[in-house]
Short mmCIF file of C-alpha atoms and ligand atoms in Angstrom, two decimals:
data_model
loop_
_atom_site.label_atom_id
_atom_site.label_comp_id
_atom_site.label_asym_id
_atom_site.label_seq_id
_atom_site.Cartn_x
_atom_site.Cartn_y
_atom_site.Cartn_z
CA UNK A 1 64.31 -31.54 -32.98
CA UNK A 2 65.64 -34.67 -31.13
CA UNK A 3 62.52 -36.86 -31.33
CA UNK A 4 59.05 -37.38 -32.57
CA UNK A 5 55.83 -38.96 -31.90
CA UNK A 6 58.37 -42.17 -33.72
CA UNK A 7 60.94 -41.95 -31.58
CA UNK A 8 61.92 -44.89 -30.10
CA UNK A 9 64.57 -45.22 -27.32
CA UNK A 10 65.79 -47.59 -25.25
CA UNK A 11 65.60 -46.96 -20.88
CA UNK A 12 66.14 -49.23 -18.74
CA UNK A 13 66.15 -52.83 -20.36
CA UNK A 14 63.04 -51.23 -22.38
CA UNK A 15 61.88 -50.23 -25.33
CA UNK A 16 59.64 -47.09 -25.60
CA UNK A 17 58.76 -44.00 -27.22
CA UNK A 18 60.44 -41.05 -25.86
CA UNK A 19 57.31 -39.40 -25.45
CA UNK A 20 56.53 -41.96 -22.98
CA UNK A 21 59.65 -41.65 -21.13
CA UNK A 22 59.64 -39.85 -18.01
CA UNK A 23 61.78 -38.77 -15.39
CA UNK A 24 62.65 -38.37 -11.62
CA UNK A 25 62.85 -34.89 -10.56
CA UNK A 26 64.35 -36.03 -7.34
CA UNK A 27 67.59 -37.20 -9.70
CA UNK A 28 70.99 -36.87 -8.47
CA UNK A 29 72.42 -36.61 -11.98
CA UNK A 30 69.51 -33.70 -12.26
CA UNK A 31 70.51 -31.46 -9.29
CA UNK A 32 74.05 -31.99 -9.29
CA UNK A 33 75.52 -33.35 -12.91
CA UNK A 34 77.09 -36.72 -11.39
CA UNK A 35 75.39 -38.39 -14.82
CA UNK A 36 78.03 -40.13 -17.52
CA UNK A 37 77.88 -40.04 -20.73
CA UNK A 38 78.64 -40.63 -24.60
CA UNK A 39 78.72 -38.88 -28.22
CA UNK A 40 78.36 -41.90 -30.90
CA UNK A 41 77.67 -41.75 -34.86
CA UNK A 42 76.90 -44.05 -36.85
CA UNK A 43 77.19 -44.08 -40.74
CA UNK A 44 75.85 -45.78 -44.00
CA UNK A 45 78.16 -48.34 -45.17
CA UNK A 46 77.86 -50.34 -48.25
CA UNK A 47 77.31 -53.32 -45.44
CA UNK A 48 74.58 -50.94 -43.65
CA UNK A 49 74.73 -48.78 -40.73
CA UNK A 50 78.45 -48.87 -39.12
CA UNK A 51 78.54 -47.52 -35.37
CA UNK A 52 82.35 -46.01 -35.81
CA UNK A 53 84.88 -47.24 -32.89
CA UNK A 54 82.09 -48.75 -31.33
CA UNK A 55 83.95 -50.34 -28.51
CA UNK A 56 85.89 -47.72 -27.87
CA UNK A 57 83.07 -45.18 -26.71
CA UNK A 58 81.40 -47.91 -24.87
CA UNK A 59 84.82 -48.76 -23.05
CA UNK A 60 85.04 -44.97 -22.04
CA UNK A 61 81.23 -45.12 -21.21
CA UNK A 62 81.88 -47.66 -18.24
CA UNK A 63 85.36 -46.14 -17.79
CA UNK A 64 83.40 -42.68 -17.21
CA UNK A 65 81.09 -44.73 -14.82
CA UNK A 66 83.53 -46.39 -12.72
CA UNK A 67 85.51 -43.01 -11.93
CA UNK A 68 81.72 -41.86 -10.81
CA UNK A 69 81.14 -44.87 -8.72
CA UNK A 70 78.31 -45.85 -10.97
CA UNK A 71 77.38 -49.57 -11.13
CA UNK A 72 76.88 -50.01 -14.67
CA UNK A 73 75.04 -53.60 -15.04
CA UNK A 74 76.04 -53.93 -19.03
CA UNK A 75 78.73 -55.17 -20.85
CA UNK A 76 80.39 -53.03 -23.73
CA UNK A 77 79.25 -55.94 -25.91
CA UNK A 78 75.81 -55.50 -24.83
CA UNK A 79 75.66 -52.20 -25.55
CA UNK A 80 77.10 -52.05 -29.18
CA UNK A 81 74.43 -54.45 -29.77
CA UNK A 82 71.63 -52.52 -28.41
CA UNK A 83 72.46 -49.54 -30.52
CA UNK A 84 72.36 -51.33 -33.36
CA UNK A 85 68.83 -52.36 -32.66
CA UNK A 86 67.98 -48.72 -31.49
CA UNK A 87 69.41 -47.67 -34.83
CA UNK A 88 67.28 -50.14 -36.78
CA UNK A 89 64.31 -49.31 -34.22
CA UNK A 90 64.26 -45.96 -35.30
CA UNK A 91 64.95 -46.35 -39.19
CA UNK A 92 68.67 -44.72 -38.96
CA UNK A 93 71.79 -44.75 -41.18
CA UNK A 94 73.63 -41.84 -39.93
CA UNK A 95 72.90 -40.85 -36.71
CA UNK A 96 74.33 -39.46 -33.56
CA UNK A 97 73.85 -42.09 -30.68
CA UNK A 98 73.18 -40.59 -27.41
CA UNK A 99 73.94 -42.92 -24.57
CA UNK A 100 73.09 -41.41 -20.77
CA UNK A 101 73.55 -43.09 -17.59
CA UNK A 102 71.92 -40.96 -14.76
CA UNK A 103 71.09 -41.41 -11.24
CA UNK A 104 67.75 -42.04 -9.16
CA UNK A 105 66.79 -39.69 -6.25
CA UNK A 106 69.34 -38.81 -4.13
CA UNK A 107 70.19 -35.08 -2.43
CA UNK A 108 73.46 -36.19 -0.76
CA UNK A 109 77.16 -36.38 -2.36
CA UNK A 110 77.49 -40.07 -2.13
CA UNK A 111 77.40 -42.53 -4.72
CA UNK A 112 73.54 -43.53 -5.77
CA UNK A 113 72.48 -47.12 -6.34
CA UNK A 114 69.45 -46.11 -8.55
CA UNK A 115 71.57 -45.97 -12.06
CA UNK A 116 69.29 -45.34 -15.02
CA UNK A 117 70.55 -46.14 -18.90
CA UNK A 118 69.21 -44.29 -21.74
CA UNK A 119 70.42 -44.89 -25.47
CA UNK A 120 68.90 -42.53 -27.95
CA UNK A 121 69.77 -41.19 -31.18
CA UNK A 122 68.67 -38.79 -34.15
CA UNK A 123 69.84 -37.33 -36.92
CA UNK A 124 72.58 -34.41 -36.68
CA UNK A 125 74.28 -32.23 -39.06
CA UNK A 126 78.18 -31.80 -38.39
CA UNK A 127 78.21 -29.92 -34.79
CA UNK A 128 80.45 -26.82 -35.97
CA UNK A 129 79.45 -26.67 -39.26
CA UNK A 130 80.83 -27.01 -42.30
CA UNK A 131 82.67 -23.72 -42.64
CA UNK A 132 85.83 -22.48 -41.23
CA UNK A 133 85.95 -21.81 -37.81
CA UNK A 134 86.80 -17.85 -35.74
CA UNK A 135 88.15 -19.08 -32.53
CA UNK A 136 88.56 -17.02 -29.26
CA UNK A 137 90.98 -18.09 -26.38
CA UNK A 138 88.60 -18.43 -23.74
CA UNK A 139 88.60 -16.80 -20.35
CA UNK A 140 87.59 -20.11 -19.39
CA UNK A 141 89.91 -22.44 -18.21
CA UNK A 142 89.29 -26.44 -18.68
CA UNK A 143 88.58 -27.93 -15.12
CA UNK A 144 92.27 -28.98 -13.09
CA UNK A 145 92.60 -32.77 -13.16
CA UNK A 146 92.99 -32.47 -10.07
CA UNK A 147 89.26 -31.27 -9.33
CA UNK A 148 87.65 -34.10 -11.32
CA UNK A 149 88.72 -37.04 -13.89
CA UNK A 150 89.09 -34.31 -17.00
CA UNK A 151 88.91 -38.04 -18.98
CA UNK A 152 85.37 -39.24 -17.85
CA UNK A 153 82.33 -37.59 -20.02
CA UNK A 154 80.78 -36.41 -16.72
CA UNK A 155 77.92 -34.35 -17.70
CA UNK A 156 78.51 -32.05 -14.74
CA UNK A 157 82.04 -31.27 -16.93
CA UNK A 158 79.82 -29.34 -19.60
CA UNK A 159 78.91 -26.01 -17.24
CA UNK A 160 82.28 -25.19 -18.09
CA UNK A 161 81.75 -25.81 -21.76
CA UNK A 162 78.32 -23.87 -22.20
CA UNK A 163 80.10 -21.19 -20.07
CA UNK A 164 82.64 -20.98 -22.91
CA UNK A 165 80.88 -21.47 -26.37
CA UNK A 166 78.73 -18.81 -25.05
CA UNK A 167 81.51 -15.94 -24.03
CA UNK A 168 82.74 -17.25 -27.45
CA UNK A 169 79.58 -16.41 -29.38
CA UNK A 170 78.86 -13.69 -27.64
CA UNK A 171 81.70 -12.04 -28.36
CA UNK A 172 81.26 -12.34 -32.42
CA UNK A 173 83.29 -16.12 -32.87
CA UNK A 174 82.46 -19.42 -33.91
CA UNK A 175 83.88 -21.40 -31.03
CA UNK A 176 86.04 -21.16 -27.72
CA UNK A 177 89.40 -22.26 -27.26
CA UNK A 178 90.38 -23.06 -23.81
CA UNK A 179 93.92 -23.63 -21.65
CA UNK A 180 94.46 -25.51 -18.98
CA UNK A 181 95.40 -24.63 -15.53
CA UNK A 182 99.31 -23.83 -16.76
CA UNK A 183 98.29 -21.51 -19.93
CA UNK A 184 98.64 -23.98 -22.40
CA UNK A 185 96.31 -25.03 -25.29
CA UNK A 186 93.93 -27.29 -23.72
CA UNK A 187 90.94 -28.39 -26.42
CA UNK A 188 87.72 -26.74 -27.30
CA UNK A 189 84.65 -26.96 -25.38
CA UNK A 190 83.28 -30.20 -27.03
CA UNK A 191 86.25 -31.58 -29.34
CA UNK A 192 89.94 -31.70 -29.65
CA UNK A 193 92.05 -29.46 -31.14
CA UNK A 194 95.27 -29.45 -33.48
CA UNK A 195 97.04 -26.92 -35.18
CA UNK A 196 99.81 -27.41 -38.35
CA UNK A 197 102.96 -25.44 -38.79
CA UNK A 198 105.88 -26.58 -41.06
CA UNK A 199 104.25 -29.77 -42.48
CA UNK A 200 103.81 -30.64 -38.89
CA UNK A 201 100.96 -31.52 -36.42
CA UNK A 202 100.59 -30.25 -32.83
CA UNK A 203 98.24 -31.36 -30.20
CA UNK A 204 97.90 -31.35 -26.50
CA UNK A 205 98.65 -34.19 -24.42
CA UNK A 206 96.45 -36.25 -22.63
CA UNK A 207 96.26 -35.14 -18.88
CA UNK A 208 93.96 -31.99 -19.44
CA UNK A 209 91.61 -32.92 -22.34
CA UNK A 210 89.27 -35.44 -22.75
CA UNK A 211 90.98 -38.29 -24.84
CA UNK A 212 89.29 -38.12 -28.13
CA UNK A 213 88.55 -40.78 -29.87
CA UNK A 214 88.71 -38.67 -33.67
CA UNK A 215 91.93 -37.38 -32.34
CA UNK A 216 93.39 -40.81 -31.66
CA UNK A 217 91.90 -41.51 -35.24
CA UNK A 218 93.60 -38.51 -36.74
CA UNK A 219 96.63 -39.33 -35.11
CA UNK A 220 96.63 -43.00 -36.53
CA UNK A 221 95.58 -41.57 -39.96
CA UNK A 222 98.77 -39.21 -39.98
CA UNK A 223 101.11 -41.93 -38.84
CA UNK A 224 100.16 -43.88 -42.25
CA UNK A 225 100.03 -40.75 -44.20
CA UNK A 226 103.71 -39.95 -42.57
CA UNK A 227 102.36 -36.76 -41.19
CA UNK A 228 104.13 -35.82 -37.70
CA UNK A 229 102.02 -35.43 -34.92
CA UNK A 230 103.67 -34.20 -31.86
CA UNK A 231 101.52 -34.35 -28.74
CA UNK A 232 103.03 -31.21 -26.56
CA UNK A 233 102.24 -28.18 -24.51
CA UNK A 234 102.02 -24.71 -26.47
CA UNK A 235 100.40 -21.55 -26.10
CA UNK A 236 98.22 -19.43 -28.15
CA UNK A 237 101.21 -17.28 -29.07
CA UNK A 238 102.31 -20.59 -30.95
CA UNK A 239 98.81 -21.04 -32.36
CA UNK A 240 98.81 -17.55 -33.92
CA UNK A 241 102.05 -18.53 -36.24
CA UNK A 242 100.35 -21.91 -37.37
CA UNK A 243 99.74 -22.68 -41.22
CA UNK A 244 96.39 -24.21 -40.31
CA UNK A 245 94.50 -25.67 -37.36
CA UNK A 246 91.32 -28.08 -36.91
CA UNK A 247 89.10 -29.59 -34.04
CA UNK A 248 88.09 -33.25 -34.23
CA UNK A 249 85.28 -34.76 -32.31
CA UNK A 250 82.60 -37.39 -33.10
CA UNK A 251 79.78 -34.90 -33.42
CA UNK A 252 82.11 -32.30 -35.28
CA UNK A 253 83.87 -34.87 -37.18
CA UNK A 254 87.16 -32.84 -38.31
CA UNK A 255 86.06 -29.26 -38.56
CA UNK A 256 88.58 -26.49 -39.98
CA UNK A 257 89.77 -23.06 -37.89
CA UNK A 258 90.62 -19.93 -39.99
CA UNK A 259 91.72 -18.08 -37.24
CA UNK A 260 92.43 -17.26 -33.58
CA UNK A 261 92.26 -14.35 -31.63
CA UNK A 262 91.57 -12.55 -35.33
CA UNK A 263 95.23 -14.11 -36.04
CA UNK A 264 94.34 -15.26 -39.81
CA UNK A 265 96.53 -18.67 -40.29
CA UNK A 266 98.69 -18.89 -43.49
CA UNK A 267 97.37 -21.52 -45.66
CA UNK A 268 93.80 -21.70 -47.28
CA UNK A 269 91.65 -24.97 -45.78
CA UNK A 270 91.92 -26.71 -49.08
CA UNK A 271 96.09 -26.88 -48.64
CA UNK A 272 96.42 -27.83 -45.29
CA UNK A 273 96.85 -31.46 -43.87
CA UNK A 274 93.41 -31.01 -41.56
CA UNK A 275 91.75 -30.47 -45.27
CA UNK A 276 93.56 -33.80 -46.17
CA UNK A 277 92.54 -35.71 -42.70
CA UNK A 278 89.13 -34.29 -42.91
CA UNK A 279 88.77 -36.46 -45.87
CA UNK A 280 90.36 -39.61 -45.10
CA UNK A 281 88.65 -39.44 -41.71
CA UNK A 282 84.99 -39.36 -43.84
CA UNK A 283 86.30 -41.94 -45.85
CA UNK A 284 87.45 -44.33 -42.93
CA UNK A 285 83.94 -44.19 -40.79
CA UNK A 286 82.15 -44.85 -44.10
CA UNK A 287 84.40 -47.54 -44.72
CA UNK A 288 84.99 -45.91 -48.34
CA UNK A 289 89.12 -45.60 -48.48
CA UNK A 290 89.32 -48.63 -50.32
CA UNK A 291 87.52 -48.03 -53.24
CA UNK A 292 87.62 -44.04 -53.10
CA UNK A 293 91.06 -42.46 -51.62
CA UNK A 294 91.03 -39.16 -52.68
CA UNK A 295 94.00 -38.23 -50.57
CA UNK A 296 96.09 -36.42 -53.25
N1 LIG B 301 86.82 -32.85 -25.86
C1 LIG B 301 85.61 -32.65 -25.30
C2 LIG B 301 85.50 -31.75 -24.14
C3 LIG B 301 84.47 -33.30 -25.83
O1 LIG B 301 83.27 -33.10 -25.28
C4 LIG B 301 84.61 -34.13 -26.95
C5 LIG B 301 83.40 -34.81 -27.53
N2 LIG B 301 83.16 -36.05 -26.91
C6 LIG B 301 85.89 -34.31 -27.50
C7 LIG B 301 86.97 -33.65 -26.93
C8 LIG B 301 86.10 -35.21 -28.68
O2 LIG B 301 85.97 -36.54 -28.28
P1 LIG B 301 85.55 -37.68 -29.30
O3 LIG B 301 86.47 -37.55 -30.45
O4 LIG B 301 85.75 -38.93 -28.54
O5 LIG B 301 84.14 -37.43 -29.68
#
């Protein structure tokens, strides 16, 4: 599903089919999830394949590194020019770019001097879908800041979020919402989440979520749209009066939530300002708001 006999990727300063790659079982990243990590897409422009906010993921990328103690030998310049050739490697408009920095052998807790970089990318559907979303409040709690950086993509942090999609979907629901270590509304297991009431957007501060890049989007977008974005703490008790609510995440894009807890939310999808976001955020990474804003 990820690759073919085609695939190319990149490891290591080379080029190669991913069904040449191999790996080292002996990996620290393997045994103990101290690998970092990046969700990228990419999108057919009128100018050709556009890597959205580029720089930004690739900033986080050796952000995420440097809170790991990873020595990451690339610039982010570097990188946003590899992927472009991976992209034109592999034949790819819109893709999802993959980049994975992981560890060499090493069975101790101390920082590993083997650092392995992988950039690979396929072709993926929206990650929740394209219908509205059931959400649970998850038993599962989003890791305490104080136990790891909650704003590096560590790919250790994702136990907790296969631990909670799965309660989620086991228990009948589309997706998991989680709090943090207070009770509030944290984010969802692999994207941000907002919520509308009154005309008015509400989202969780940074300090317990990972700082999305589609939610700093969707925050700019609603500043020029004059929609009110309040970053604050709130419960799920707020969440259940809400006139709408949405995740955003690269892989999700902006993906709409009917309900929560079975709490139906008052407005259909079409009326709510996520519906309206959802569509200017399409429009921006495909560079099409210019010619085609269908915001009314
Ligand atoms: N929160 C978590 C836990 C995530 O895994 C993601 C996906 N990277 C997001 C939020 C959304 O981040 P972004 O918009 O940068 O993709």
């Amino acid at each position: 599903m990820y690759y073919t006999d085609k695939t190319t990727i990149f490891l290591d300063g080379k080029w190669m089919k991913a069904t040449d790659a191999s790996t080292d079982l002996y990996s620290q990243t393997l045994h103990y999830g101290s690998g970092v990590f990046e969700g990228i897409r990419s999108y057919a422009t009128e100018d050709g394949a556009m890597v959205f906010k580029a720089k930004e993921h690739f900033e986080r990328l050796l952000y995420s590194a440097e809170k790991m103690h990873i020595d990451l030998s690339y610039s982010v310049d570097e990188l946003v020019t590899l992927t472009y050739e991976l992209l034109e490697r592999n034949n790819l408009q819109n893709a999802y770019i993959r980049p994975l920095v992981y560890l060499g052998q090493n069975m101790s807790l101390q920082p590993t001097e083997e650092v392995h970089v992988l950039l690979c990318a396929w072709n993926w559907e929206r990650y929740l879908g394209d219908k509205q979303l059931n959400l649970m409040t998850s038993s599962f709690q989003r890791p305490n800041p104080k136990s790891c950086f909650v704003e590096a993509k560590v790919t250790g942090h994702y136990t907790n979020s296969i631990l909670a999609t799965t309660e989620a979907k086991s228990k009948g629901y589309d997706e998991a919402l989680l709090l943090d270590m207070n009770g509030f509304v944290a984010e969802g297991p692999g994207a941000n989440f907002f919520y509308e009431k009154d005309d008015k957007l509400f989202t969780a501060p940074l300090g317990n979520i990972l700082a999305g890049i589609t939610r700093q989007t969707i925050i700019e977008l609603a500043q020029e749209l004059g929609i009110e974005v309040e970053e604050t703490f709130f419960t799920p008790e707020d969440v259940y009066q809400a006139d709408g609510a949405f995740f955003t995440g690269t892989a999700a894009e902006v993906a709409g939530v009917e309900s929560l807890d079975d709490r139906t939310f008052n407005l259909k999808w079409e009326d709510t300002l996520g519906a309206m976001l959802s569509t200017a955020y399409l429009n921006r990474v495909q560079k099409k708001e210019y010619k085609n804003f269908e915001l009314v």
